[in-house]
C-alpha angles and dihedrals in degrees: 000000000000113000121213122222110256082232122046106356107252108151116229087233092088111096126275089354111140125207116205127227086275086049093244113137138238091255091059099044088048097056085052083056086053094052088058099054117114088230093187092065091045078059107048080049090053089046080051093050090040091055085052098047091051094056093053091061103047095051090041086051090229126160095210131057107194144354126243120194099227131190097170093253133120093273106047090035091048091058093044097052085053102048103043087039118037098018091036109229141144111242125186100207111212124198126196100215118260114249088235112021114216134194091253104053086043091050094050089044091051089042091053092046092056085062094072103268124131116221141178125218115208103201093178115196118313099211096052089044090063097039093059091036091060095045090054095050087055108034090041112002091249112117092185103054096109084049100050085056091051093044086057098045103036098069088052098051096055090047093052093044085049097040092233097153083198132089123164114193117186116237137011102234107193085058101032106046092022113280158156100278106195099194137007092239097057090080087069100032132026114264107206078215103073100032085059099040095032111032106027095016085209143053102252092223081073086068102076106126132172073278109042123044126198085261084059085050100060106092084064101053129121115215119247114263090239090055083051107050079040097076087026092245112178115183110201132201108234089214092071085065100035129037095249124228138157100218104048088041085058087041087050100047097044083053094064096025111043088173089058100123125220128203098310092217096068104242119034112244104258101025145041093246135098108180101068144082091007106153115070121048084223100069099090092063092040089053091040079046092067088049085065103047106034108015102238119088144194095291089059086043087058099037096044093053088051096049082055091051097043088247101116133017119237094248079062093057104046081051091053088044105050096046099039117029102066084055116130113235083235092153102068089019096119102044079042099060086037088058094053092037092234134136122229094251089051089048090053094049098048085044089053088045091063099047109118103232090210081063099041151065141186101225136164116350091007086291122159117238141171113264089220126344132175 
């Protein structure tokens, strides 16, 4: 039986999430944490970092100040307009190649570069990608594991071989989103922890196959800690600065960017939104994905993130939920299916092996339903 938070309507089903005695989760109590932050101090701490990191680079003669991992989309562009604009740095923005390009991550990208900033695409092998894209889909129904590995050590890698002592990543997501927070300390800097056990749930050099050898694996590959604390690299989360939210950070960036596309179909599949997870055509099966392991899709992600930020009423939510998160990713289905080399009957029957039957039953017709939803 899946229980929802009193609050938003997250279900406790989602990995590592907690619900207190009054069954109100650890994102929302979090965002009530967040309400009680003085911000203008977090600020004055940021000016002071900025100051340092601006010293770095000019003894170090260094073009660059910092790096942003940067897929193209609201988050990532948002940091970098402010910190090339209003805090004055230099960023290199770095992207870890989408598993599927599509025409609107490539067009923001391209929007954002036209604004003066320098950037590096890491387009590891595709063979390999797919290999381990395929793997995944079937060992975990998560097609982007691999990525997500890549999206977190890419960005390192480039830092270390510039000798930009500075990464910005967006959001803390254990805090954020409801989460397994290691140490108190990992709000403010990255903890190679909990990227490994949270985000990637292996060490990639753990992957080597008949197919895939240790020399394939290196572009997901995190850099030792010793490397690390050698060049005194320190990667921050943005959201310890700034009160994080989606949606001001796409209000923001359309402000400064009128050209920035969202999803050219109008609403995302899965969800009401438009804005988010632009990028990869395989985002929609990754997020549906998520429905079927976990009950809960992309429509509660969205709606959860903007109850915490006072942006949407619960009743708002349910309604979100129930129309949109059972919905199938149809649009890029087929390029989809061609990427993982599956048929469609393949593809049904690794879905159907990652259902939860506590989750799930098999109803009318044969026909899968949720064993209670919101």
């Amino acid at each position: 039986m899946i229980n929802f938070c009193k609050e938003c309507i997250m279900p406790d089903s989602r990995p590592r999430i907690v619900f207190d005695d009054n069954g109100v989760c650890n994102a929302c109590l979090h965002s009530k944490k967040k309400q009680k932050i003085n911000w203008e101090n977090r600020k004055n701490e940021f000016l002071k970092l900025i100051k340092d990191i601006k010293y770095k680079s000019e003894n170090n003669n260094n073009p660059y100040d910092c790096v942003v991992p940067w897929s193209g989309g609201k988050d990532s562009t948002s940091i970098a307009l402010k910190l090339k604009f209003e805090y004055d740095l230099n960023p290199l923005l770095v992207t870890f190649s989408p598993l599927i390009i599509n025409e609107c991550g490539t067009k923001n990208r391209h929007e954002l570069s036209k604004m003066g900033f320098d950037s590096i695409f890491l387009k590891p092998n595709q063979k390999i990608s797919k290999n381990l894209s395929k793997r995944f889909f079937l060992e975990r129904g998560n097609p982007k594991v691999a990525w997500d590995a890549g999206v977190n050590a890419g960005p390192i890698q480039v830092a270390l071989n510039y000798n930009i002592p500075t990464v910005f990543y967006a959001e803390h997501g254990e805090s954020e989103y409801g989460g397994l927070v290691l140490d108190e300390e990992s709000e403010k800097k990255r903890d190679i922890r909990e990227v490994i056990e949270h985000q990637v749930g292996d060490f990639p050099e753990n992957w080597t196959s008949d197919q895939i050898s240790i020399n394939d694996l290196s572009p997901y590959i995190y850099p030792s800690l010793d490397v690390i604390k050698k060049q005194n690299l320190t990667a921050y989360y943005f959201s310890y600065f700034f009160k994080w939210s989606m949606l001001e950070n796409f209000n923001y960036v359309k402000s400064k960017m009128p050209n920035f596309q969202t999803n050219p179909n109008g609403r995302t599949e899965g969800t009401f939104t438009d804005f988010d997870s632009l990028d990869d055509k395989i985002d929609s099966l990754y997020y549906y994905m998520q429905y079927i392991k976990f009950g809960f899709g992309r429509a509660t992600r969205d709606a959860c993130r903007m109850i915490q930020n006072n942006q949407m009423t619960r009743t708002q939510a349910i309604k979100y939920a129930r129309e949109y998160d059972h919905e199938f990713p149809l649009k890029d289905f087929k390029e989809v299916l061609t990427f993982l080399d599956l048929s469609e009957e393949e593809f049904e029957k690794i879905v159907n092996k990652h259902r939860n039957d506590e989750i799930w039953k098999s109803g009318l017709n044969n026909k899968w339903e949720l064993i209670n939803s919101i």
